[in-house]
Coordinates of C-alpha atoms and ligand atoms in Angstrom, one line a residue:
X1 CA 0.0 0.0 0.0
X2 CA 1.4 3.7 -0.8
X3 CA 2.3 6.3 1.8
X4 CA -0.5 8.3 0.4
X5 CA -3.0 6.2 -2.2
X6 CA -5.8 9.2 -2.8
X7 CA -2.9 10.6 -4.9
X8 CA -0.3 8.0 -5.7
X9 CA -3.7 5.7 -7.1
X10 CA -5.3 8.7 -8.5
X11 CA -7.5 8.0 -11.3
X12 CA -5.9 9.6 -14.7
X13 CA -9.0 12.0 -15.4
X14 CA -9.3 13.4 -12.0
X15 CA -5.3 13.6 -11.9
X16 CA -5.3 15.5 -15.2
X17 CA -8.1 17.6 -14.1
X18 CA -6.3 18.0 -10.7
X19 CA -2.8 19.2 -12.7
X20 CA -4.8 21.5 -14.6
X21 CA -6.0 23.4 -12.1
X22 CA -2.9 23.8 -10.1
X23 CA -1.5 24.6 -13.1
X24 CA -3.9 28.0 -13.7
X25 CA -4.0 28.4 -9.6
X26 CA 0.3 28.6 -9.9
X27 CA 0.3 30.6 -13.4
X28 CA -2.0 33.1 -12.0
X29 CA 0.5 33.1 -8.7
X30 CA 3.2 33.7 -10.5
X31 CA 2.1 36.7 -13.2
X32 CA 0.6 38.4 -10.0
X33 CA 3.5 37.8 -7.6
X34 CA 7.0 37.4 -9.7
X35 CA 7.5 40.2 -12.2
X36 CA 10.2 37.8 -14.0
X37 CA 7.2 35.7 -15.0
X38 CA 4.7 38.5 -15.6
X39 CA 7.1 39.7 -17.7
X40 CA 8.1 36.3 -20.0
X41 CA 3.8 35.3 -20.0
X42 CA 3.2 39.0 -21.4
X43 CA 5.9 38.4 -23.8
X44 CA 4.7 35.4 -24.7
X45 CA 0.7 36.6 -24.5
X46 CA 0.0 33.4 -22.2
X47 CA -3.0 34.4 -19.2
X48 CA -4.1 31.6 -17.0
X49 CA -7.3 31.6 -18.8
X50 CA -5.4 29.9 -22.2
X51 CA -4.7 27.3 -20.4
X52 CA -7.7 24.9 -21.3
X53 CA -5.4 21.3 -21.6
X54 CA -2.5 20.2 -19.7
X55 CA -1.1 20.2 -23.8
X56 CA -1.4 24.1 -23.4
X57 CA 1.7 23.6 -21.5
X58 CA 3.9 23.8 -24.3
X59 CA 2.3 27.3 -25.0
X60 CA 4.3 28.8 -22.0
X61 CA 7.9 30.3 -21.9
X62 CA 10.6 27.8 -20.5
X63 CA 13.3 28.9 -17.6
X64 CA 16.4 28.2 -17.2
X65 CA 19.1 27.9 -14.6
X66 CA 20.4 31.6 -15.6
X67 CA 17.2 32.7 -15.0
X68 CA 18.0 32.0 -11.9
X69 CA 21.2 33.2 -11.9
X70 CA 20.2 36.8 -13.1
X71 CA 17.5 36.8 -10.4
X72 CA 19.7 35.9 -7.5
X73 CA 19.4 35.2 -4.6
X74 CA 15.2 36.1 -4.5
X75 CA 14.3 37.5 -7.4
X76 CA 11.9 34.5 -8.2
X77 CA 10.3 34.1 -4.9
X78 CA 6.0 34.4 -5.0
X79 CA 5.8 35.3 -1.2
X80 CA 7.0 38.1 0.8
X81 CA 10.2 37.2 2.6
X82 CA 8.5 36.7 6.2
X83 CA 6.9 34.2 4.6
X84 CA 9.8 32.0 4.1
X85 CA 11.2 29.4 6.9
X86 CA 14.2 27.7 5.3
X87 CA 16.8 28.3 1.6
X88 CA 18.8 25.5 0.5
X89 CA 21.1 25.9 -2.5
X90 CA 23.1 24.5 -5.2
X91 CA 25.6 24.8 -7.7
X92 CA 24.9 27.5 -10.2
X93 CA 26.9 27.9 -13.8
X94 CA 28.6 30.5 -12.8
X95 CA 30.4 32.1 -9.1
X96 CA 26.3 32.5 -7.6
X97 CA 24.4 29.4 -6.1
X98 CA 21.3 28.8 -7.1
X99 CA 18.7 29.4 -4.4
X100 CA 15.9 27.2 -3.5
X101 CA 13.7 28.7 -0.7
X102 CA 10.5 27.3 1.0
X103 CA 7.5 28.6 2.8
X104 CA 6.5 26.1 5.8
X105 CA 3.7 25.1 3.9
X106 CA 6.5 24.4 1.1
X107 CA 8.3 22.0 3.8
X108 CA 5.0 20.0 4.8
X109 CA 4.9 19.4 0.8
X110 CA 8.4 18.6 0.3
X111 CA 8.1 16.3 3.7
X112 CA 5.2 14.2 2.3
X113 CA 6.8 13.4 -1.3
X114 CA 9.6 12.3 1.1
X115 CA 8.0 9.8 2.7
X116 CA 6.2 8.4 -0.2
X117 CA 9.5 8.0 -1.3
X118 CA 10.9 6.3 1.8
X119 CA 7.6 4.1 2.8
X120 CA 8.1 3.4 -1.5
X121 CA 11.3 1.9 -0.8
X122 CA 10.3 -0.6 2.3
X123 CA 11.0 1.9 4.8
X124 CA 9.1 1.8 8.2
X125 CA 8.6 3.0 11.9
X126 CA 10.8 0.4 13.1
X127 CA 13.9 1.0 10.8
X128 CA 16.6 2.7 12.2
X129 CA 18.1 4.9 9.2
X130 CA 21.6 6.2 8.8
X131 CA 21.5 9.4 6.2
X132 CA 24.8 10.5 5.3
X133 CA 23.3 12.8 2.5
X134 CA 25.2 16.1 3.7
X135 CA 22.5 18.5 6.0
X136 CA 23.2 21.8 4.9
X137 CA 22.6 23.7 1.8
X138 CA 22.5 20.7 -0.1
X139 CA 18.5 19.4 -0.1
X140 CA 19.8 15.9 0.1
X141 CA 20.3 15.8 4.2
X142 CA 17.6 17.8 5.6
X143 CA 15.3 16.8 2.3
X144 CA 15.3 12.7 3.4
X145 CA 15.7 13.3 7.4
X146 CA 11.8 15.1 7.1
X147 CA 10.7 12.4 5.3
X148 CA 12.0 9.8 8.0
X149 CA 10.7 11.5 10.9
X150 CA 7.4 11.8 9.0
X151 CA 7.4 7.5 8.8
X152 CA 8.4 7.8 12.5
X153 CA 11.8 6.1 12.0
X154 CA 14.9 6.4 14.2
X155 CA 17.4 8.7 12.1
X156 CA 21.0 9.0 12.6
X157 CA 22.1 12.2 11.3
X158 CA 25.7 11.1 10.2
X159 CA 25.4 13.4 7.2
X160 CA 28.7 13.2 5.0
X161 CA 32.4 12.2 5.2
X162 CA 34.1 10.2 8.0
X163 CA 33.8 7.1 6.4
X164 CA 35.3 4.8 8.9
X165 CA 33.1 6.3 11.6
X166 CA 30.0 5.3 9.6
X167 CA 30.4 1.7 9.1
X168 CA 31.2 1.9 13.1
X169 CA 28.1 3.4 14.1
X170 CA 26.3 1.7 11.3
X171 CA 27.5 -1.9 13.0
X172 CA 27.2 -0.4 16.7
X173 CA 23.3 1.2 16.1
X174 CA 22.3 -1.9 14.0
X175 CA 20.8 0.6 10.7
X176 CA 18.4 -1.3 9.0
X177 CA 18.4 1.8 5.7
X178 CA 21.2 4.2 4.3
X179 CA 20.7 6.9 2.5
X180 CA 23.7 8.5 0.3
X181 CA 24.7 9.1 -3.2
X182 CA 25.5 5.6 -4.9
X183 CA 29.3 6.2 -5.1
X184 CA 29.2 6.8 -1.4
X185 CA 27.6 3.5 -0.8
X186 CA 30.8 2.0 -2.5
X187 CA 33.1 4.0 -0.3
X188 CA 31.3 2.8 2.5
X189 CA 31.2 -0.6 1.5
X190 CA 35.3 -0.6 0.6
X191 CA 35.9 0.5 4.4
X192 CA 33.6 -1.7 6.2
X193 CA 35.9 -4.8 3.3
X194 CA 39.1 -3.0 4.7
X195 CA 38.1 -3.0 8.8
X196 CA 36.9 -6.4 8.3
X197 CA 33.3 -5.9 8.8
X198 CA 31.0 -7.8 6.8
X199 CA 28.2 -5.5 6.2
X200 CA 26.2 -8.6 4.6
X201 CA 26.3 -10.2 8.4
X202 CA 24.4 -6.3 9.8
X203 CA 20.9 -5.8 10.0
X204 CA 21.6 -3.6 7.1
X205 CA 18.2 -4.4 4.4
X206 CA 18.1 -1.4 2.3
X207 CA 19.3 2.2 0.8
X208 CA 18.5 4.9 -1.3
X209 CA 20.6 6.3 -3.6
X210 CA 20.3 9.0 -5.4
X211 CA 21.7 12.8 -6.6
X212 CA 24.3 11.6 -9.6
X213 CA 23.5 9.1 -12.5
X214 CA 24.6 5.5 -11.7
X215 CA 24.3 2.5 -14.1
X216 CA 22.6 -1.0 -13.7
X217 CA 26.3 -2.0 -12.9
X218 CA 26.7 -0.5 -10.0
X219 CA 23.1 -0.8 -8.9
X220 CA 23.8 -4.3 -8.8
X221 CA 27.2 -4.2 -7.3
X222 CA 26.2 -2.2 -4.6
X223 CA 23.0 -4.6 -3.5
X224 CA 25.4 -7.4 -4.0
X225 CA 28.4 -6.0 -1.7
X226 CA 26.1 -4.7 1.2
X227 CA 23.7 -7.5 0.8
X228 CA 21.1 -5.2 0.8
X229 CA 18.0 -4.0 -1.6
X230 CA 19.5 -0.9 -3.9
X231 CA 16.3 2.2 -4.5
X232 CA 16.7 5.3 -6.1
X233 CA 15.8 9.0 -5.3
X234 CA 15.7 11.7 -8.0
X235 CA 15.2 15.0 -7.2
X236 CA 16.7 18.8 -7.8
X237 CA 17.3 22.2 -5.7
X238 CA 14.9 24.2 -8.7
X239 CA 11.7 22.6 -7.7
X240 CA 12.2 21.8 -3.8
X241 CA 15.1 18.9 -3.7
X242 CA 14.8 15.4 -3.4
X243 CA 11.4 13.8 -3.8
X244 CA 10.6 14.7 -7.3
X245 CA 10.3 11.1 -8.6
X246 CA 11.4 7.5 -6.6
X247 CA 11.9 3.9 -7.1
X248 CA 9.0 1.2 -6.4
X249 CA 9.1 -2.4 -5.2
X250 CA 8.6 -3.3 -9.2
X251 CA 11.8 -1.1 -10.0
X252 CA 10.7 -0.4 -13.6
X253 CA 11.0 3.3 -13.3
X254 CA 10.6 6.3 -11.5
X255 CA 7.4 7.3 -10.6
X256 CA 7.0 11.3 -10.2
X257 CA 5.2 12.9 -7.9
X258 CA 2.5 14.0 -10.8
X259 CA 0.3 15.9 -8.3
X260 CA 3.1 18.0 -7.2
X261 CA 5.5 18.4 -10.5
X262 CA 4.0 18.4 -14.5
X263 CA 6.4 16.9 -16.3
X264 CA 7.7 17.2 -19.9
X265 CA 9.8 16.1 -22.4
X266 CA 10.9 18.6 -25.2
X267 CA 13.7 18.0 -27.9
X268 CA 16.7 19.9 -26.4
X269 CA 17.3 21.9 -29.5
X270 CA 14.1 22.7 -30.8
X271 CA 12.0 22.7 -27.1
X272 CA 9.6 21.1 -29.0
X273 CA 7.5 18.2 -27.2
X274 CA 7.9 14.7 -27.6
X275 CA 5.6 12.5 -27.4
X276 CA 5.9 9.5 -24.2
X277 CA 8.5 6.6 -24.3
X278 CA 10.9 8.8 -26.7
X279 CA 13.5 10.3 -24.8
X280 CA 14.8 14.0 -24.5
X281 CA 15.1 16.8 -21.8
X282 CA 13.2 16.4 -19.3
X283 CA 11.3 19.5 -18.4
X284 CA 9.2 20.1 -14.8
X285 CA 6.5 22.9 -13.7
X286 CA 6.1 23.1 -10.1
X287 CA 1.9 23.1 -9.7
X288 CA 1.7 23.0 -5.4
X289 CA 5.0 25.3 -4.2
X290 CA 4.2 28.3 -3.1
X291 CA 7.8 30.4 -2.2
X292 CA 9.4 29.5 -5.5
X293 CA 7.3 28.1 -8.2
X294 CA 9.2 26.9 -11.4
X295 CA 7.2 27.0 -15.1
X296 CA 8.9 24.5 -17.3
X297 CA 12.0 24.3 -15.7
X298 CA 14.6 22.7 -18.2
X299 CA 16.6 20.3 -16.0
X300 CA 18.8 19.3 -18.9
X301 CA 18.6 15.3 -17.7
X302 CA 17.7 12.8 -20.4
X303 CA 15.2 10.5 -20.3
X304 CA 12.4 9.3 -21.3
X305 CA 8.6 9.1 -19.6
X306 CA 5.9 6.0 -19.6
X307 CA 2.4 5.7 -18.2
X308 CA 2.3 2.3 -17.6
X309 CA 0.3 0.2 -15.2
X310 CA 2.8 -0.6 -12.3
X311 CA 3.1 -3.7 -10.6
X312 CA 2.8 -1.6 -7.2
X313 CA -0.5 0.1 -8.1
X314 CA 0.7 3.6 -8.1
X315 CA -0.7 5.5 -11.1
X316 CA 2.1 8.4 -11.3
X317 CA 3.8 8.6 -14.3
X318 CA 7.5 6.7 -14.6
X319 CA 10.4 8.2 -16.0
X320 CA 13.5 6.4 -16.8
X321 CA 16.8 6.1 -14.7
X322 CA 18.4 9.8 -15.8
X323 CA 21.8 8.9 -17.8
X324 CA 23.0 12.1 -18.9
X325 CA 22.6 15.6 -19.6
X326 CA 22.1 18.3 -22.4
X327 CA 24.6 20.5 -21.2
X328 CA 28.0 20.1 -19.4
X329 CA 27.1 20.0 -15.9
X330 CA 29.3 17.2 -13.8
X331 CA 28.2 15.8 -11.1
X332 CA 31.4 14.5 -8.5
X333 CA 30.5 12.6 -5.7
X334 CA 26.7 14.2 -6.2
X335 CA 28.0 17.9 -6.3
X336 CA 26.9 20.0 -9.1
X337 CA 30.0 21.3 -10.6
X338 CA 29.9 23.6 -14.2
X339 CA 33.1 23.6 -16.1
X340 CA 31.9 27.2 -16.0
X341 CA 32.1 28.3 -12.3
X342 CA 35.9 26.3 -12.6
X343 CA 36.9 28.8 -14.9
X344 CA 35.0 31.7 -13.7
X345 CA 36.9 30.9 -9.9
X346 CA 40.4 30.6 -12.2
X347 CA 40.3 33.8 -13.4
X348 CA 40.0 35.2 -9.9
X349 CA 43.7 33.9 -9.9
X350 CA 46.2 36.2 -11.1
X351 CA 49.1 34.0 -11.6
X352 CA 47.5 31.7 -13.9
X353 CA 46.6 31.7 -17.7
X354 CA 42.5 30.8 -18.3
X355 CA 44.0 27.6 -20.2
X356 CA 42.7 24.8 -18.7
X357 CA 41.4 21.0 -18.6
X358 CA 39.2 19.4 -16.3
X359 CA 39.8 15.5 -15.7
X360 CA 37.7 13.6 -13.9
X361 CA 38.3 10.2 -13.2
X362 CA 36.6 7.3 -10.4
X363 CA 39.3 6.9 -8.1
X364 CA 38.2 3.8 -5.7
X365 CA 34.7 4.4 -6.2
X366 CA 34.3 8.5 -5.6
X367 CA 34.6 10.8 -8.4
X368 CA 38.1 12.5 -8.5
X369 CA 38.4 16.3 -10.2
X370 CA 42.0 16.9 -11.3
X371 CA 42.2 20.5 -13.4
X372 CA 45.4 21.1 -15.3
X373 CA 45.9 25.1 -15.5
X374 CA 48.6 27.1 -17.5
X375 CA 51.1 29.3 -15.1
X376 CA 51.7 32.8 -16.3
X377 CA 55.3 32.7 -18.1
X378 CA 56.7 34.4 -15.1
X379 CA 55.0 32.2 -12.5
X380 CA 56.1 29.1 -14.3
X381 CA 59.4 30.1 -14.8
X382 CA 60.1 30.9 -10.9
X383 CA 60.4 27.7 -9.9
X384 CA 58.3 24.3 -8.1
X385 CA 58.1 26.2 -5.3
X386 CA 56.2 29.3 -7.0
X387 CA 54.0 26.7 -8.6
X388 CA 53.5 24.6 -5.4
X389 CA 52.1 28.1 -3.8
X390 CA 49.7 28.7 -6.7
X391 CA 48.5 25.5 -6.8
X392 CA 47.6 25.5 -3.2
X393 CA 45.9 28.6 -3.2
X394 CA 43.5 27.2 -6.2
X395 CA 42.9 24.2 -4.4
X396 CA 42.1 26.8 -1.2
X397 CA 39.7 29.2 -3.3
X398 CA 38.1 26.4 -5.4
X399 CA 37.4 24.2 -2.0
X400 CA 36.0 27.8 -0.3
X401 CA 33.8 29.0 -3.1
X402 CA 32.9 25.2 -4.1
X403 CA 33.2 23.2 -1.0
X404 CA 35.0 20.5 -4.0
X405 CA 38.5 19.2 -3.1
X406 CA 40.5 19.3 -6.3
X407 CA 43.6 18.6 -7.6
X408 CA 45.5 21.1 -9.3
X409 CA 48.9 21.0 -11.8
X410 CA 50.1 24.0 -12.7
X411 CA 51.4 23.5 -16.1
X412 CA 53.9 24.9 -18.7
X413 CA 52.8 28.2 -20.5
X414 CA 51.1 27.1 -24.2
X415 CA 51.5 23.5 -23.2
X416 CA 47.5 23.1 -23.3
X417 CA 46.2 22.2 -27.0
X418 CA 44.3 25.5 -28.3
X419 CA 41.1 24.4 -29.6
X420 CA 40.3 24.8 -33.1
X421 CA 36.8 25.1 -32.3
X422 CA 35.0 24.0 -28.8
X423 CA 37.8 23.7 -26.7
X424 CA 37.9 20.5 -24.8
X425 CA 37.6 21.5 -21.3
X426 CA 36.5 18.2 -19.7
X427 CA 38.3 14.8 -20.2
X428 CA 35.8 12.4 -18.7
X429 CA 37.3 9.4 -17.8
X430 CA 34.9 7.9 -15.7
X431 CA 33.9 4.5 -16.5
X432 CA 30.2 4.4 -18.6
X433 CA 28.7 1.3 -17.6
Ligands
DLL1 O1 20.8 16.1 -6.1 C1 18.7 16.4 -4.9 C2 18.8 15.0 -4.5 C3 19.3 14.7 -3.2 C4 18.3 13.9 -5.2 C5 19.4 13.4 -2.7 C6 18.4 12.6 -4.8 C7 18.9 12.4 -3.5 P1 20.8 19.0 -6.9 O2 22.1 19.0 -6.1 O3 20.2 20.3 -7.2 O4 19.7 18.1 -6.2 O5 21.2 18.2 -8.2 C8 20.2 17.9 -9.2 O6 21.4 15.9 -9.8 O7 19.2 17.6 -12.2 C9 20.3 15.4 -11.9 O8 21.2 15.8 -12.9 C10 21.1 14.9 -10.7 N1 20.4 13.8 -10.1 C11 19.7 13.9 -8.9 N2 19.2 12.6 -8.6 C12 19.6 11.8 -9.6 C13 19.4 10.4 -9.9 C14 19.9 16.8 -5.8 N3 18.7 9.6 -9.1 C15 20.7 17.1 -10.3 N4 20.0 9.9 -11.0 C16 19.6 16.6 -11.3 C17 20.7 10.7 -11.9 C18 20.4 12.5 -10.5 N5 20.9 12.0 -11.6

């Protein structure tokens, strides 16, 4: 049985008809509340009123991250700012996070698609959960500890890092559920091999991963080193964090949280609509939030929606693991990083040339960011020691601004291939499948 089955059974027509009406209640919103959007729905000589069909959709302006960039840090917000209780962020393309803030009515929403997610994947009052998503700005902490306490589960805020120490208090509390990014579940798994621990032998039985594409593979070869059940999470900052869309016991797909988020898919070049099962961009318009509402957001993930009957009985719409991406966002060890905000934070630094690659490689399971980076003539030619400084002081700023440890090589003046087109910025080595 569902968390919630009024709305994860719902009917299509009364869903449709529910969707629609959010829809003009949230377009209506927005024109009065967010010039940004008043603006673009003039432009585009959209009113609430045009909006007969959830098709009509595809009549209405798209946004984009830079829209949110160029309306930083509140500029898109619907409600006065005593209205607001809590502002996570992310990763913009540029030096600025993007902002995602939330009314408290906002955080009961967000909390509930949490729990369908969690109760989704097995999880109950009894299970003790460890959630080593980082609490902070990032959604992924705070986002799945709401939806535990909702279920009435015993969480262990661990949040990130200190690997040893988790597969300690893992074994010494007895968690029956993890929650972490599925490269982190690796890590974990590797340290508990390396201290001898077998985490098979713990009352360990399931986890939810989520917040970076990860393959079948290592689906698999995380459920098969833990000896646990392996459930996913999908979610972003834009339109409130995790609890977009989440696995089910029939794991054929994603269902999304239809009666909170409309989604799309357009082409990526033309914006056009596809039509379901063929895959493209995946685009989302936020019907129920009220501090930040998003009209077609373009996520820029790939894949590929399906409104199948499920084995589980849910009747939201499934989209496909996400894969990839339209544009050149990376995602190490399930932090947004944009080639872009690399290079914006080296040309704060003086001594180098904005000549650079990014390489990315898995190094033991976590994502590893190594950027090679031109000296100035002068720089280069003072000495290792000269280059040792500047090299620590990128690692310093891109760690401060980012929160990312990288690796940095300061390298010979021209000794970077000039591109003869689009430069190459990102060598990604990482393995595909
Ligand atoms: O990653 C929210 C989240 C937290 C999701 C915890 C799941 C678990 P952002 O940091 O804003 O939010 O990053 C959003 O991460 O557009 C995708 O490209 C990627 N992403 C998130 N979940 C998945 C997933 C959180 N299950 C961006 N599979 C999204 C593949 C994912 N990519």
């Amino acid at each position: 049985m569902p968390w919630n089955d009024i709305y994860e059974c719902m009917p299509f027509e009364a869903l449709e008809k529910f969707q629609l009406e959010k829809l003009r209640e949230t377009l209506y919103w927005v024109h009065e509340k967010v010039p940004f959007y008043r603006k673009k729905l003039d432009e585009a000589g959209v009113t609430s009123e045009d909006i007969q069909h959830l098709e009509d959709l595809s009549k209405l302006p798209v946004t984009v991250k830079n829209d949110m960039r160029d309306n930083y840090p509140f500029g898109l917000c619907a409600v006065p700012m005593e209205k607001l209780v809590r502002v996570h962020a992310s990763s913009g393309t540029t030096g600025k996070p993007i902002t995602g803030p939330y009314t408290a009515e906002d955080l009961d929403r967000w909390t509930e698609c949490m729990a369908r997610n969690l109760w989704a994947a097995g999880i109950r009052r009894e299970d003790i959960v460890q959630n080593t998503y980082g609490y902070g700005l990032f959604t992924g902490g705070l986002g799945f500890h709401q939806g535990a306490n909702k279920i009435g589960c015993i969480v262990v805020p661990t949040s990130s890092g200190m690997t040893e120490r988790q597969v300690i208090l893992m074994q010494d509390f007895g968690a029956t559920a993890l929650f972490c990014t599925p490269s982190y579940a690796l890590t974990i798994a590797e340290q508990a091999e390396e201290m001898n621990i077998d985490i098979k032998k713990l009352p360990l039985k399931v986890g939810i991963f989520g917040a970076e594409p990860w393959t079948k593979g290592i689906h698999l070869e995380i459920e098969e080193r833990m000896g646990i059940k392996a459930m996913e999470a999908y979610g972003l900052t834009e339109i409130g964090g995790p609890g977009v869309s989440f696995d089910c016991e029939a794991q054929e797909g994603l269902h999304i949280n239809e009666d909170h988020f409309i989604p799309e898919i357009v082409d990526p070049v033309t914006l056009q609509p596809l039509p379901l099962g063929e895959k493209g961009e995946l685009i989302f318009t936020s019907i129920q939030r009220q501090a930040m509402p998003m009209i077609r957001y373009r996520t820029k993930d790939i894949t590929r929606l399906y409104r199948e009957p499920c084995a589980c009985g849910r009747t939201l719409i499934k989209m496909d693991k996400v894969t990839g991406r339209s544009d050149d966002m990376l995602i190490i060890s399930g932090v947004n990083v944009f080639p872009s905000q690399i290079e914006s934070l080296l040309l704060d630094i003086d001594e180098v040339e904005p000549q650079y690659v990014i390489v990315v490689k898995k190094k033991r399971h976590l994502d590893h960011l190594s950027i090679k980076v031109e000296g100035k003539n002068e720089v280069y030619a003072a000495g290792l020691e000269k280059r040792g400084e500047v090299e620590e002081k990128i690692v310093h700023h891109i760690k401060g601004m980012m929160g990312i440890g990288v690796e940095i090589e300061l390298v010979e003046p021209k000794s970077i291939a000039r591109s003869e087109g689009k430069a190459l910025r990102v060598i990604d080595e990482r393995p595909k499948d």
